[in-house]
Coordinates of C-alpha atoms in Angstrom, one line a residue:
M441 CA -66.0 136.7 -42.5
G442 CA -63.8 136.3 -45.6
Q443 CA -61.8 133.3 -44.1
K444 CA -60.8 130.6 -46.6
L445 CA -63.0 127.5 -46.4
E446 CA -61.6 124.0 -46.4
A447 CA -61.2 122.4 -49.8
Q448 CA -64.0 119.9 -49.2
Y449 CA -66.5 122.8 -49.0
Q450 CA -65.0 125.1 -51.6
D451 CA -64.7 122.4 -54.3
L452 CA -68.4 121.7 -54.1
I453 CA -69.2 125.5 -54.1
D454 CA -67.1 125.9 -57.2
L455 CA -68.9 123.1 -58.9
V456 CA -72.3 124.7 -58.1
I457 CA -71.2 128.1 -59.3
A458 CA -69.8 126.7 -62.5
G459 CA -73.0 124.8 -63.1
H460 CA -71.4 121.3 -63.2
A461 CA -74.2 118.9 -62.0
R462 CA -75.4 121.9 -60.0
E463 CA -78.3 120.4 -58.2
S464 CA -76.5 117.2 -57.1
S465 CA -73.4 119.2 -56.1
F466 CA -75.5 121.6 -54.1
R467 CA -77.3 118.7 -52.4
A468 CA -73.9 117.2 -51.5
L469 CA -72.8 120.6 -50.1
L470 CA -75.9 120.8 -47.9
I471 CA -75.2 117.3 -46.5
L472 CA -71.7 118.4 -45.7
L473 CA -72.8 121.7 -44.1
K474 CA -75.1 119.9 -41.7
G475 CA -72.0 118.5 -40.1
A476 CA -70.1 121.8 -40.2
P477 CA -68.0 122.6 -37.1
D478 CA -69.5 126.1 -36.7
S479 CA -72.0 128.5 -38.2
R480 CA -69.3 130.5 -39.9
V481 CA -68.7 127.7 -42.4
I482 CA -72.4 127.5 -43.3
I483 CA -72.7 131.3 -43.8
E484 CA -69.5 131.6 -45.7
A485 CA -70.5 128.8 -48.0
L486 CA -74.1 129.7 -48.8
T487 CA -73.4 133.4 -49.3
Q488 CA -71.1 132.6 -52.2
I489 CA -74.0 131.0 -54.1
T490 CA -76.9 132.9 -55.8
P491 CA -80.2 131.5 -54.7
V492 CA -81.9 131.9 -58.1
S493 CA -79.3 129.4 -59.5
I494 CA -80.9 126.6 -57.6
E495 CA -84.3 125.4 -58.9
T496 CA -85.3 122.8 -56.4
E497 CA -87.4 124.4 -53.7
A498 CA -86.8 121.7 -51.2
L499 CA -83.0 122.3 -51.4
K500 CA -83.6 126.1 -51.1
R501 CA -85.6 125.4 -47.9
E502 CA -82.8 123.3 -46.5
A503 CA -80.3 126.1 -47.2
A504 CA -82.6 128.7 -45.6
D505 CA -83.0 126.5 -42.5
L506 CA -79.3 126.1 -42.1
L507 CA -78.8 129.9 -42.4
E508 CA -81.6 130.6 -40.0
L509 CA -80.1 128.1 -37.5
S510 CA -76.8 130.0 -37.9
G511 CA -78.4 133.3 -37.0
E512 CA -78.2 134.7 -40.5
D513 CA -81.9 135.6 -40.9
D514 CA -81.5 138.1 -43.8
H515 CA -79.7 135.6 -46.0
A516 CA -82.1 132.9 -45.0
D517 CA -85.0 135.0 -46.3
L518 CA -83.2 135.2 -49.7
W519 CA -83.2 131.4 -49.9
R520 CA -86.7 130.9 -48.7
P521 CA -89.0 130.0 -51.6
T522 CA -92.2 132.1 -51.9
Q523 CA -94.8 130.3 -49.9
E524 CA -97.9 129.7 -51.9
T525 CA -101.0 129.2 -49.8
A526 CA -102.3 125.8 -50.4
D527 CA -106.0 125.5 -51.2
N528 CA -106.7 123.2 -48.3
V529 CA -109.4 125.1 -46.5
V530 CA -112.7 123.7 -47.5
H531 CA -116.1 125.1 -47.0
I532 CA -118.4 122.0 -46.6
Q533 CA -121.9 122.3 -47.7
N534 CA -123.2 120.0 -45.0
P535 CA -122.8 121.8 -41.7
E536 CA -123.2 118.6 -39.7
T537 CA -120.2 116.9 -41.4
P538 CA -117.6 115.7 -38.9
L539 CA -114.7 116.9 -41.1
R540 CA -112.6 119.8 -39.7
T541 CA -109.6 121.4 -41.4
I542 CA -106.6 121.5 -39.1
N543 CA -105.5 124.8 -37.7
A544 CA -102.0 125.1 -39.1
S545 CA -101.4 128.7 -38.3
G546 CA -98.9 129.0 -41.1
V547 CA -96.5 126.4 -39.6
T548 CA -93.9 125.0 -42.1
F549 CA -91.0 122.6 -41.9
A550 CA -88.8 125.6 -41.4
D551 CA -90.4 126.1 -38.0
I552 CA -89.3 122.7 -36.9
G553 CA -85.7 122.4 -35.8
G554 CA -83.7 119.2 -36.6
L555 CA -85.7 116.0 -37.3
E556 CA -84.2 116.0 -40.8
D557 CA -84.6 112.3 -41.2
V558 CA -88.3 112.5 -40.1
K559 CA -89.0 115.4 -42.5
K560 CA -87.3 113.4 -45.3
Q561 CA -89.6 110.5 -44.6
V562 CA -92.7 112.7 -44.4
R563 CA -91.8 114.3 -47.7
R564 CA -91.3 111.0 -49.4
R565 CA -94.3 109.2 -48.0
I566 CA -96.9 112.0 -47.7
I567 CA -96.1 115.1 -49.6
N568 CA -94.6 113.7 -52.8
P569 CA -97.8 111.6 -53.7
F570 CA -99.9 114.8 -53.5
T571 CA -97.6 117.4 -55.0
G572 CA -95.0 117.6 -57.7
K573 CA -94.4 113.9 -58.1
R574 CA -98.1 113.0 -58.4
D575 CA -97.7 112.2 -62.2
L576 CA -94.7 109.9 -61.4
F577 CA -96.9 108.0 -59.0
R578 CA -99.5 107.5 -61.7
K579 CA -96.8 106.4 -64.2
F580 CA -95.6 103.7 -61.8
K581 CA -99.2 102.9 -61.0
R582 CA -98.5 103.6 -57.3
K583 CA -101.6 104.7 -55.4
A584 CA -101.4 107.9 -53.4
G585 CA -102.9 106.8 -50.2
G586 CA -102.7 104.3 -47.4
G587 CA -101.6 105.1 -43.9
V588 CA -98.6 106.5 -42.0
L589 CA -98.3 106.3 -38.2
M590 CA -96.1 108.9 -36.4
Y591 CA -95.1 107.7 -32.9
G592 CA -92.8 108.8 -30.2
P593 CA -92.7 110.4 -26.7
P594 CA -95.0 113.3 -25.9
G595 CA -94.0 116.8 -26.6
C596 CA -91.6 116.0 -29.4
G597 CA -93.3 117.6 -32.4
K598 CA -95.8 115.0 -33.9
T599 CA -98.7 117.4 -33.9
M600 CA -96.5 120.3 -35.1
L601 CA -95.3 118.1 -38.0
A602 CA -99.0 117.5 -38.9
K603 CA -99.6 121.3 -38.9
A604 CA -96.5 121.8 -41.2
L605 CA -98.0 119.2 -43.5
A606 CA -101.3 121.0 -43.6
T607 CA -99.4 124.1 -44.9
E608 CA -97.1 122.3 -47.4
C609 CA -99.2 119.5 -48.7
N610 CA -101.2 120.1 -51.8
A611 CA -104.2 118.3 -50.4
R612 CA -107.2 119.0 -48.1
F613 CA -106.1 118.2 -44.6
Y614 CA -108.6 117.2 -41.9
N615 CA -108.1 116.8 -38.2
I616 CA -110.2 113.9 -36.8
R617 CA -110.4 113.8 -33.0
A618 CA -111.8 110.9 -30.9
S619 CA -114.4 113.3 -29.5
D620 CA -115.7 113.9 -33.0
V621 CA -116.4 110.2 -33.4
L622 CA -117.1 108.5 -30.1
D623 CA -120.7 108.7 -28.7
K624 CA -122.6 107.0 -25.9
Y625 CA -125.4 105.8 -28.2
V626 CA -124.9 102.5 -30.1
G627 CA -124.3 102.9 -33.8
V628 CA -123.6 106.6 -33.8
A629 CA -119.8 106.3 -33.9
E630 CA -119.9 103.8 -36.8
K631 CA -122.1 106.1 -38.8
T632 CA -119.8 109.1 -38.1
I633 CA -116.8 107.1 -39.3
R634 CA -118.7 106.2 -42.5
D635 CA -119.6 109.8 -43.0
I636 CA -116.0 111.0 -42.5
F637 CA -114.7 108.6 -45.2
A638 CA -117.5 109.4 -47.6
N639 CA -116.8 113.1 -47.4
A640 CA -113.1 112.5 -47.7
R641 CA -113.5 110.3 -50.9
A642 CA -115.7 113.0 -52.4
Q643 CA -112.9 115.7 -52.0
K644 CA -109.7 113.8 -52.9
P645 CA -106.8 114.3 -52.5
V646 CA -107.3 114.3 -48.8
V647 CA -105.2 113.6 -45.7
L648 CA -107.1 112.5 -42.6
F649 CA -105.1 113.2 -39.5
F650 CA -106.0 111.2 -36.4
D651 CA -104.3 112.8 -33.4
E652 CA -104.0 110.4 -30.4
V653 CA -105.2 107.7 -32.7
E654 CA -105.1 105.1 -29.9
A655 CA -108.4 106.5 -28.6
L656 CA -110.1 105.2 -31.8
A657 CA -107.8 102.3 -32.7
Q658 CA -107.2 100.6 -29.3
R659 CA -106.8 96.8 -29.1
R660 CA -109.9 94.7 -29.2
Q661 CA -110.2 92.2 -26.4
M662 CA -112.7 89.6 -25.3
D663 CA -113.5 91.6 -22.2
T664 CA -113.6 95.0 -24.0
T665 CA -117.0 96.6 -24.5
A666 CA -118.8 95.7 -27.7
K667 CA -119.1 99.5 -28.4
I668 CA -115.3 99.8 -28.7
N669 CA -114.9 96.6 -30.7
T670 CA -117.6 97.7 -33.3
T671 CA -116.0 101.2 -33.6
V672 CA -112.6 99.7 -34.3
S673 CA -114.1 97.3 -36.8
A674 CA -115.9 100.2 -38.6
L675 CA -112.7 102.2 -38.8
L676 CA -110.8 99.2 -40.2
T677 CA -113.5 98.5 -42.8
E678 CA -113.4 102.1 -44.1
M679 CA -109.6 102.2 -44.2
D680 CA -109.6 99.0 -46.3
G681 CA -111.9 100.6 -48.8
F682 CA -113.4 97.3 -50.0
S683 CA -116.6 98.9 -51.2
E684 CA -115.0 102.3 -52.1
D685 CA -111.8 103.5 -53.7
N686 CA -109.4 105.1 -51.2
D687 CA -106.8 106.1 -53.8
G688 CA -106.0 109.7 -53.0
V689 CA -107.0 109.3 -49.3
L690 CA -104.1 109.1 -46.9
F691 CA -104.5 108.3 -43.2
L692 CA -102.0 110.0 -40.9
G693 CA -102.0 108.9 -37.2
A694 CA -100.1 110.3 -34.2
T695 CA -99.7 108.4 -31.0
N696 CA -97.5 108.2 -27.9
V697 CA -98.4 104.6 -27.3
P698 CA -98.2 102.6 -30.6
W699 CA -98.2 99.3 -28.7
S700 CA -101.8 100.0 -27.6
L701 CA -103.1 100.0 -31.2
D702 CA -105.0 96.9 -32.4
S703 CA -102.6 94.8 -34.5
A704 CA -105.0 94.8 -37.4
F705 CA -104.1 98.5 -38.1
R706 CA -100.6 97.4 -39.1
R707 CA -101.8 95.5 -42.2
P708 CA -101.1 96.9 -45.7
G709 CA -103.4 99.7 -46.7
R710 CA -103.9 100.8 -43.1
F711 CA -101.1 102.2 -40.9
D712 CA -98.6 100.1 -42.8
R713 CA -95.7 102.6 -42.6
S714 CA -94.4 104.1 -39.3
I715 CA -92.2 107.1 -38.5
F716 CA -90.4 107.4 -35.2
V717 CA -90.4 111.1 -33.9
P718 CA -87.5 111.2 -31.4
P719 CA -86.7 113.8 -28.7
P720 CA -84.8 116.7 -30.2
D721 CA -81.1 116.2 -30.9
K722 CA -78.4 118.8 -30.3
V723 CA -79.0 120.8 -33.5
A724 CA -82.8 120.7 -32.9
R725 CA -82.4 121.8 -29.2
G726 CA -80.3 124.8 -30.4
F727 CA -82.9 125.7 -33.0
I728 CA -85.8 125.4 -30.5
L729 CA -84.0 127.4 -27.8
G730 CA -83.2 130.1 -30.4
R731 CA -86.8 130.4 -31.3
L732 CA -88.0 130.4 -27.6
L733 CA -85.4 133.1 -26.7
Q734 CA -86.2 135.3 -29.7
D735 CA -87.3 138.8 -28.7
R736 CA -86.7 138.0 -24.9
P737 CA -84.3 140.2 -22.9
T738 CA -81.1 138.1 -22.6
A739 CA -77.7 138.9 -21.1
S740 CA -74.8 139.3 -23.4
G741 CA -73.0 136.5 -21.7
L742 CA -75.8 133.9 -22.0
N743 CA -74.3 130.6 -23.0
V744 CA -76.9 129.0 -25.2
A745 CA -74.5 126.3 -26.3
Q746 CA -74.0 125.2 -22.7
I747 CA -77.8 125.1 -22.2
V748 CA -78.1 122.9 -25.3
D749 CA -75.4 120.5 -23.9
K750 CA -77.2 120.2 -20.5
T751 CA -80.7 119.5 -22.0
S752 CA -80.0 116.2 -23.7
G753 CA -83.0 114.0 -23.3
L754 CA -85.5 116.8 -22.9
S755 CA -88.5 117.1 -25.3
G756 CA -89.5 120.3 -27.1
A757 CA -92.2 120.8 -24.4
D758 CA -89.6 120.4 -21.7
L759 CA -87.3 123.0 -23.3
S760 CA -90.2 125.4 -23.3
A761 CA -90.7 124.7 -19.6
V762 CA -87.0 125.4 -19.0
V763 CA -87.2 128.8 -20.7
D764 CA -90.5 129.7 -18.9
T765 CA -89.0 128.8 -15.5
A766 CA -85.9 130.8 -16.2
I767 CA -88.1 133.8 -17.2
D768 CA -90.1 133.4 -13.9
I769 CA -86.8 133.5 -12.0
A770 CA -85.6 136.6 -14.0
I771 CA -88.9 138.4 -13.3
E772 CA -88.4 137.7 -9.6
D773 CA -84.9 139.2 -9.8
S774 CA -86.1 142.3 -11.7
A775 CA -86.9 145.4 -9.7
S776 CA -89.2 146.9 -12.3
V777 CA -89.8 147.2 -16.1
T778 CA -87.1 149.8 -16.4
E779 CA -84.7 147.8 -14.1
L780 CA -85.2 144.3 -15.4
E781 CA -82.8 141.5 -15.0
P782 CA -82.2 139.9 -18.4
L783 CA -82.1 136.1 -18.8
N784 CA -78.6 134.9 -17.8
N785 CA -76.7 131.7 -17.1
A786 CA -77.7 131.7 -13.4
H787 CA -81.4 131.8 -14.2
F788 CA -81.0 128.7 -16.5
K789 CA -78.8 126.9 -14.0
E790 CA -81.7 127.2 -11.5
A791 CA -84.3 126.4 -14.0
L792 CA -82.5 123.2 -15.0
K793 CA -82.6 122.0 -11.4
E794 CA -86.4 122.4 -11.4
V795 CA -87.4 121.0 -14.8
K796 CA -86.9 117.3 -15.4
S797 CA -87.2 115.3 -18.6
S798 CA -90.8 114.1 -19.3
V799 CA -89.7 111.4 -21.7
G800 CA -87.6 109.1 -19.4
E801 CA -90.6 107.0 -18.4
W802 CA -91.7 106.7 -22.0
L803 CA -88.3 105.6 -23.2
G804 CA -88.1 103.0 -20.4
Q805 CA -91.5 101.6 -21.5
A806 CA -90.6 101.8 -25.2
R807 CA -87.3 99.8 -24.7
S808 CA -89.2 96.7 -23.7
F809 CA -91.3 96.8 -26.9
A810 CA -88.2 97.5 -29.0
D811 CA -86.4 94.6 -27.4
Y812 CA -89.2 92.0 -27.2
A813 CA -92.0 93.0 -29.5
N814 CA -90.3 94.0 -32.7
Q815 CA -91.0 91.0 -34.8
D816 CA -92.4 93.0 -37.7
G817 CA -89.7 95.6 -37.6
M818 CA -92.1 98.4 -36.6
Y819 CA -89.7 99.6 -33.8
D820 CA -86.4 99.4 -35.8
D821 CA -85.9 103.2 -35.8
L822 CA -86.7 103.3 -32.1
A823 CA -84.2 100.5 -31.4
V824 CA -81.5 102.4 -33.3
F825 CA -82.3 105.5 -31.3
L826 CA -82.2 103.7 -27.9
K827 CA -78.9 102.1 -28.8
K828 CA -77.3 105.3 -29.9
Y829 CA -78.7 107.9 -27.5
A830 CA -80.5 106.5 -24.5
R831 CA -78.5 106.3 -21.4

């Protein structure tokens, strides 16, 4: 390395090293580095700064993510804050309780490429109320709770974001599935919902994660069965918390079809905040492909940047399918374990012919809602994305 950095980078680095408004200067540097023209700039900049001089762990994580994305894993480890295992695994005394801790498997935000704006919103709306800024929320008399709805096309990281939250959020984190609630017998689902919320209120702070929430919160209609209507009504009543205090209970929903939710769930105190989780952008695709290709036999001339450019519009799940298909082709081309054919550009060229985007139909459907059903501003982020990226 050793090449001289442009003044815009070096001036901020010098301010950080000198200690002049260190944290704000470092934050400005990170923002600048996210738009850096190549990995060399990121590595050259961050290796000049001593990690212990930065106190904010969130900034350290961002630096580590940038270094890891640049292929500098050793330096990334130096920046990575020591992960403290959150005490969010609960042993419930009642074995019949419907609450279940989510299986996070140690996933953190560092394992999710790109989606920086989404992660920023998640930190502000979900993590901050339950972690280091809890006292500030109390000072401002701001309740830690309410509801956040994550929506977007399938395979783009909504459930993975929830798993990262389970690791990083200083709260008990429960995964509520429709199969845990719905029952063929009248009244059972309503009782289950009451039990879920009663257990959650007894163990605050708690995040209740409803994956594929549309199965529980679907629109009520005159011709809909009474069982569905009463289940939705019971869930709305518990989320309102009229008879109980829901402060310290946050509802996190994930759905591919936000337009199928009953409109009553959009009222304050329910799912009143929404986060659009888009398909991965160029940086995210590079990150995902890097992770997928890790420890795989690859040819020295494999052009990952070219693959990134050709996979615009593909979801994370689609990218995984591309890599798997390329691997299948490489296995076919390999004579034996000792004479294997490493993944090369030809394998990916063929794989990209076979794997098509799974989000095109979703984006087409979503466009009509962003254009004609966005009176309350719920789809503002989606509209911006469609205008900027959709073809």
